[in-house]
mmCIF file of C-alpha atoms in Angstrom:
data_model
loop_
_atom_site.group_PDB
_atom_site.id
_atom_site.type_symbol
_atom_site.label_atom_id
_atom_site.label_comp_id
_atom_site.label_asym_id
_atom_site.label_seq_id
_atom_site.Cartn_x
_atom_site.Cartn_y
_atom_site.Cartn_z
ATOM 1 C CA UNK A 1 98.019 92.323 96.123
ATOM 2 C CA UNK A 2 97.194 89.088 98.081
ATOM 3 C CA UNK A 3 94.341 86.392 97.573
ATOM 4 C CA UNK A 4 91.800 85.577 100.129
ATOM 5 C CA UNK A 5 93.533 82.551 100.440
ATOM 6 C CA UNK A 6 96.958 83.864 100.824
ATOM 7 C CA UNK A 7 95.597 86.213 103.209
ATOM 8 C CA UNK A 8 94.027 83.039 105.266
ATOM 9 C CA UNK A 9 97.027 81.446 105.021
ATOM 10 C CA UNK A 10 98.635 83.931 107.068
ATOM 11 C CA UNK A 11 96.179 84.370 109.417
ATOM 12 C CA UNK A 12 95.962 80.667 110.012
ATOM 13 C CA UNK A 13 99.994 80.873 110.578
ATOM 14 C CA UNK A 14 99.968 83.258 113.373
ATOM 15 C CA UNK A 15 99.289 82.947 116.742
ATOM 16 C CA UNK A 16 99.164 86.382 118.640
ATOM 17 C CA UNK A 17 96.632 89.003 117.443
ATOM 18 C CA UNK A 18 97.693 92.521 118.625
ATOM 19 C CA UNK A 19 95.030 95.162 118.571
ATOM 20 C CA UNK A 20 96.259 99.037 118.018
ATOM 21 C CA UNK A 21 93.807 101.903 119.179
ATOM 22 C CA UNK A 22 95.750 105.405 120.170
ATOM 23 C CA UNK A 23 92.880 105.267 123.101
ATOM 24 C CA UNK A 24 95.808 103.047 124.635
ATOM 25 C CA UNK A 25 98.722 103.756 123.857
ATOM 26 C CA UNK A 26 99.598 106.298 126.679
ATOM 27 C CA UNK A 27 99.970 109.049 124.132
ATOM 28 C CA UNK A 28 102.599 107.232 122.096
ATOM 29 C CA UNK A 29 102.045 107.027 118.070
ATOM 30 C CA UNK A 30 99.970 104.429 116.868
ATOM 31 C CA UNK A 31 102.493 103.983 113.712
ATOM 32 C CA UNK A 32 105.613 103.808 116.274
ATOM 33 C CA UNK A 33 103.715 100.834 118.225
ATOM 34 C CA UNK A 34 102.520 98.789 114.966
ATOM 35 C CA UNK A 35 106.827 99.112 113.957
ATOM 36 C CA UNK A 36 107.522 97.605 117.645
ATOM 37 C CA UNK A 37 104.778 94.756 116.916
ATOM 38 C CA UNK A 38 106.145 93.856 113.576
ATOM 39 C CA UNK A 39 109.451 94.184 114.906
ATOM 40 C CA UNK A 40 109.119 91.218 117.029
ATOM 41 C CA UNK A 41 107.609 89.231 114.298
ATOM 42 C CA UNK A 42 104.123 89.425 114.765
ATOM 43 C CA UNK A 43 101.922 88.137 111.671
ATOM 44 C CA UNK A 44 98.730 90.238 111.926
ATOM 45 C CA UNK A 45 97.482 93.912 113.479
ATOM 46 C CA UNK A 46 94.266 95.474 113.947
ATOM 47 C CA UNK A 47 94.066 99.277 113.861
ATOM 48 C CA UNK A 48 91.065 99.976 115.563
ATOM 49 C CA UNK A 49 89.756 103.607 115.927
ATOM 50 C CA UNK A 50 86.542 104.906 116.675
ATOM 51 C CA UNK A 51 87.423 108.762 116.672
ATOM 52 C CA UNK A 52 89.264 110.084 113.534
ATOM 53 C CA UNK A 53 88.033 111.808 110.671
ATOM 54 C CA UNK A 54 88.204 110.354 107.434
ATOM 55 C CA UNK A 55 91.182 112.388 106.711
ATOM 56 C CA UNK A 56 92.957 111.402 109.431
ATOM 57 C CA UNK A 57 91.752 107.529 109.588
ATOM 58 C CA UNK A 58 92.734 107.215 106.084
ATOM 59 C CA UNK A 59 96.458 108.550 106.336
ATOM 60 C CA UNK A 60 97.186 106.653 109.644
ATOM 61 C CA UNK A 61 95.719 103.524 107.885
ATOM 62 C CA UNK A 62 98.021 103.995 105.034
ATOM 63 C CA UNK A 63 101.156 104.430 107.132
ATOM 64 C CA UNK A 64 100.556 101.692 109.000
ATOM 65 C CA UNK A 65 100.426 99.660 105.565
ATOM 66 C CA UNK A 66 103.622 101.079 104.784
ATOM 67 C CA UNK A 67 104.972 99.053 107.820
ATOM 68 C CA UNK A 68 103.252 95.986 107.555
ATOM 69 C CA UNK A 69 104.052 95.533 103.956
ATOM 70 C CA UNK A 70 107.396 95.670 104.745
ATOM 71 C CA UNK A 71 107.214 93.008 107.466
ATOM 72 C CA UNK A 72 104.687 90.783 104.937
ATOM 73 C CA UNK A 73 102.376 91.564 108.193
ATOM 74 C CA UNK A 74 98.679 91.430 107.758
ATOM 75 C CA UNK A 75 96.769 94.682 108.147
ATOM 76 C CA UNK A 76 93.271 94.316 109.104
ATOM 77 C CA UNK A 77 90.987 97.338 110.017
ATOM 78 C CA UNK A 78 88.330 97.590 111.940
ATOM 79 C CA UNK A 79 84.630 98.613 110.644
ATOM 80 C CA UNK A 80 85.839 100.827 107.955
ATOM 81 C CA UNK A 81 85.382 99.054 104.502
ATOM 82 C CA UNK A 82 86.142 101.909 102.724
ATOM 83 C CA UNK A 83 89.248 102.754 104.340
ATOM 84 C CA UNK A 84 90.316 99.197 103.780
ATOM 85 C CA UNK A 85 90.003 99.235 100.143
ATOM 86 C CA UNK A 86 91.199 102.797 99.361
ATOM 87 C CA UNK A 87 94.512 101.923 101.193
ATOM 88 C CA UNK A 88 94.507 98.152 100.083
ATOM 89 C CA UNK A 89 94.744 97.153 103.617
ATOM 90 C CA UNK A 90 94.535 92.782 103.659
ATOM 91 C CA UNK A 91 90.842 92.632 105.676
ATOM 92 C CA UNK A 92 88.193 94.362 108.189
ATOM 93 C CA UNK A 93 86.974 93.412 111.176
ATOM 94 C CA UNK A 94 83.068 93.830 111.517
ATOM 95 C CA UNK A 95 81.424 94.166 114.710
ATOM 96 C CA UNK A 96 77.449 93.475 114.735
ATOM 97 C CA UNK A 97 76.267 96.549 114.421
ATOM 98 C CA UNK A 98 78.837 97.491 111.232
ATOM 99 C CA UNK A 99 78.638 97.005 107.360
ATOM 100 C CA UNK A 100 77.032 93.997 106.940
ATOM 101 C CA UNK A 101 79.204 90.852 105.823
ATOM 102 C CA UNK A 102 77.552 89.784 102.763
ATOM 103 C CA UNK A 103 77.542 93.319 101.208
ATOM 104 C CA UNK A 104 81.269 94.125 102.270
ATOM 105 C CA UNK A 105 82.556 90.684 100.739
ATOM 106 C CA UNK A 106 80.810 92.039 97.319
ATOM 107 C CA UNK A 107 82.640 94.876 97.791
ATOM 108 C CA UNK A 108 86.761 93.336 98.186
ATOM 109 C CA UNK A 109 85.719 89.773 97.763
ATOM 110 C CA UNK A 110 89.877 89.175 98.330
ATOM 111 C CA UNK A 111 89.520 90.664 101.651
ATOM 112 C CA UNK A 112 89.839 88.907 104.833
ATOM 113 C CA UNK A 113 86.490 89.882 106.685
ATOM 114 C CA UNK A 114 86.684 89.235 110.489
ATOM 115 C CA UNK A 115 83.498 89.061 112.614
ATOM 116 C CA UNK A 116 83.040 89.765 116.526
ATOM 117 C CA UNK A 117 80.337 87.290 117.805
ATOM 118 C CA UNK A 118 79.420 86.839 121.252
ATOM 119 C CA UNK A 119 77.015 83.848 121.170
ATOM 120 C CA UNK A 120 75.743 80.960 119.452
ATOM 121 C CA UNK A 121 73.311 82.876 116.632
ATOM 122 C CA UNK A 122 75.922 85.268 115.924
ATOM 123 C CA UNK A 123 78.499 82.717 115.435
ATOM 124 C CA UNK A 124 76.008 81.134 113.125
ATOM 125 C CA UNK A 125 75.260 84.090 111.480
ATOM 126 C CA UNK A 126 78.826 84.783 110.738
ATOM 127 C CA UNK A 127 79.663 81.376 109.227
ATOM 128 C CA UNK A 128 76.958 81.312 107.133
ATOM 129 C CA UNK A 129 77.691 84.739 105.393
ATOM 130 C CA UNK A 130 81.432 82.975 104.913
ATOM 131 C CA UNK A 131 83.185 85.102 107.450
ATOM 132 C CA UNK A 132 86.731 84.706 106.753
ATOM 133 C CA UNK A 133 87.442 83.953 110.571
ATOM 134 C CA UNK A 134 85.805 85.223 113.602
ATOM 135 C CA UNK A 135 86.131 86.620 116.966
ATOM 136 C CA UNK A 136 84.763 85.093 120.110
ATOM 137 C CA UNK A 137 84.410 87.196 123.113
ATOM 138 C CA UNK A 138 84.776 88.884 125.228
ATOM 139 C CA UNK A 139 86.408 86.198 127.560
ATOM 140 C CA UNK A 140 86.948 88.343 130.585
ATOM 141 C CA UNK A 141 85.795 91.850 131.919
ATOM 142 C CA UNK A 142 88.027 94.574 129.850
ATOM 143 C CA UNK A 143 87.387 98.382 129.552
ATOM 144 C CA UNK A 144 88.365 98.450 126.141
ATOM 145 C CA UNK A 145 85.454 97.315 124.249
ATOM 146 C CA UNK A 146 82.043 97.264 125.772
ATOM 147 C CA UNK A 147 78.986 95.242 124.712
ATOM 148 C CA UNK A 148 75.582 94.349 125.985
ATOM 149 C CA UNK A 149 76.387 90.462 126.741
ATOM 150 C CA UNK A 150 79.719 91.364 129.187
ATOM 151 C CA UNK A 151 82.257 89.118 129.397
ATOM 152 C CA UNK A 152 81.604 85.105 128.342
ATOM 153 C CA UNK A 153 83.440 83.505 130.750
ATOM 154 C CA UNK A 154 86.462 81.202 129.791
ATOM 155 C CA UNK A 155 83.448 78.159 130.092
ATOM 156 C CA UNK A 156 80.843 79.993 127.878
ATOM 157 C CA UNK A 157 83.402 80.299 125.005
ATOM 158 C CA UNK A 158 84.994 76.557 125.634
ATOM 159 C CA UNK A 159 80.627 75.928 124.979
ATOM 160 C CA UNK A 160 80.663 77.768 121.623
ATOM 161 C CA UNK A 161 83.845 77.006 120.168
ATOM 162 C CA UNK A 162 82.972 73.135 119.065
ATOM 163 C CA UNK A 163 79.976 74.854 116.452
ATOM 164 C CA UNK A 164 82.944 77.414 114.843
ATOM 165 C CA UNK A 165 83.931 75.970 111.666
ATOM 166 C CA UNK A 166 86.708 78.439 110.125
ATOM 167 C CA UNK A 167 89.516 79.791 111.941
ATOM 168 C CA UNK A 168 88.829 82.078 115.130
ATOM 169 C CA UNK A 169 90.246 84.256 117.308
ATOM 170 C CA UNK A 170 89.600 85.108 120.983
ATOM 171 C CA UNK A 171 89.687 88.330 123.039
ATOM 172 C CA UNK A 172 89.031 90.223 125.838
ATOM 173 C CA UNK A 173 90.665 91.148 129.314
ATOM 174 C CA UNK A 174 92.922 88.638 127.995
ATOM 175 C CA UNK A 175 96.714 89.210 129.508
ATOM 176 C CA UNK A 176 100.105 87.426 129.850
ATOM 177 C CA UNK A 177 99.397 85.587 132.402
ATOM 178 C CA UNK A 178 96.448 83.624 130.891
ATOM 179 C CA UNK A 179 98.256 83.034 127.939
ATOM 180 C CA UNK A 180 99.617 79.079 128.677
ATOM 181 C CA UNK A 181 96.306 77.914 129.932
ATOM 182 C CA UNK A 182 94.624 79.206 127.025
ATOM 183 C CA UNK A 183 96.940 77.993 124.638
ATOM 184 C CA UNK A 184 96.635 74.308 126.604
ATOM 185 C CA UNK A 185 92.962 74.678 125.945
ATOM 186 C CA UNK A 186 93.693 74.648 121.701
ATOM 187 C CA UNK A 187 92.947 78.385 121.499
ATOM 188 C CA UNK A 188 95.705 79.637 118.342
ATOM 189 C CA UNK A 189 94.799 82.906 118.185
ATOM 190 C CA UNK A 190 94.619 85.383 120.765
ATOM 191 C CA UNK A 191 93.742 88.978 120.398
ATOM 192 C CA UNK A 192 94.971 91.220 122.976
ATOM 193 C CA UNK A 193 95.015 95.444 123.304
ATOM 194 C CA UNK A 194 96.233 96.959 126.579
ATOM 195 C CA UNK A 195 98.439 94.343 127.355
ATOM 196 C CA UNK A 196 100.680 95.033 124.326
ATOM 197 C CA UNK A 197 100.232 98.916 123.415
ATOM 198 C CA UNK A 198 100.707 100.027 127.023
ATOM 199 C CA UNK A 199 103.492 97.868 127.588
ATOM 200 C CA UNK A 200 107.224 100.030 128.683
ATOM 201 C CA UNK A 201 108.667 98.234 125.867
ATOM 202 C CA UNK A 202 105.893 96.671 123.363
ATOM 203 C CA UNK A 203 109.046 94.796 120.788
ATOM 204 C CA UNK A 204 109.682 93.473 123.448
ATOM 205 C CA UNK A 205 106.611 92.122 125.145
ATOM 206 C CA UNK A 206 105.362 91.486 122.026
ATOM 207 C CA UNK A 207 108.150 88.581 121.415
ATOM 208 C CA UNK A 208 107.197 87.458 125.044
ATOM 209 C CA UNK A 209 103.618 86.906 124.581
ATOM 210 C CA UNK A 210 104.295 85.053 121.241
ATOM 211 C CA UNK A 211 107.446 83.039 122.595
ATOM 212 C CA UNK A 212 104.677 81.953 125.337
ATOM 213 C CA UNK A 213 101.928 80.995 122.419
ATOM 214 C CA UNK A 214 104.599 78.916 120.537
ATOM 215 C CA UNK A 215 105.662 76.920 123.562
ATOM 216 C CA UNK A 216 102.179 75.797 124.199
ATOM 217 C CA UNK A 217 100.797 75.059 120.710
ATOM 218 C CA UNK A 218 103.426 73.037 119.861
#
């Protein structure tokens, strides 16, 4: 089982952050597009689902562990601390309305906890509970995650990011071609959903989108 820090480690090592939800992956398997991701050498994953039962979030969460462990991936999950623990899964991602921080870090204190934060008291907020790394965002408009602030702006988030004091990600309506003038701008880790699980060939874009991060955080 890995440390917080080991798990932070990784995190910090990666660049691309791809987010899994069967909501979009055109009908394909969730466990067959987390293989393509860590096929083409991607350090983290998300599984993020909103719908299953217990039952059913539980043995898809455990499968995809199955394939991340073998590709010494990261596996966070999103909202569900339980899940998490019962399938050892590395960390969850907690959006403002979810478990709160403090409690959940009592709970797997060798967890990486993620938080979503979409302005400046949230961000505070998040640092202060010692969130493991947070999520700014979203950055543009995107259909796959909707809350009450809409999207940032690419200016908005450039405003926040000088207060963020561990390592952070960013998201939202985020796609390929974005990806150099972001990565010119110092962001190191982008999260993006659509772009990669509704790709024809997700290995494949996958090792595109990072190949494209790597060129321009050098």
């Amino acid at each position: 089982m890995r440390t917080l820090s080991e798990r932070l480690d990784i995190f910090r090592s990666s660049e691309l952050y791809p987010v899994v939800s069967s909501e979009f992956c055109l009908g394909r398997d969730v466990c067959s597009i987390v293989a393509d991701i860590a096929a083409a050498g991607a350090k983290i994953v998300q599984i993020r689902e909103k719908n299953l039962s217990d039952s059913s979030m539980f043995e898809l969460v455990k499968k995809c562990k199955e394939i991340t462990d073998r590709s010494g991936m990261l596996l966070i999950v999103d909202d569900r601390v339980d899940i998490a623990v019962a399938t050892g899964a590395d960390g969850v991602h907690l959006g403002q309305e979810d478990f709160p921080l403090t409690e959940a870090k009592k709970l797997a204190p060798e967890m990486l906890f993620g938080v979503s934060t979409h302005n400046a008291e949230e961000i505070r907020r998040a640092l202060s509970d010692n969130c493991g790394y947070l999520n700014i965002g979203p950055m543009f408009p995107t259909r796959t995650k909707s809350v009450a602030c809409g999207a940032l702006g690419l200016e908005k988030i450039e405003e926040l990011v000088p207060m963020v004091t561990c390592p952070f990600s960013v998201m939202g309506g985020i796609k390929e071609h974005h990806l150099e003038m972001l990565c010119s701008k110092g962001f190191r880790h982008i999260a993006m959903v659509t772009e990669i699980t509704q790709a024809p060939d997700v290995c494949q874009k996958v090792k595109q989108l990072r190949q494209i991060m790597q060129r321009g955080l050098v």
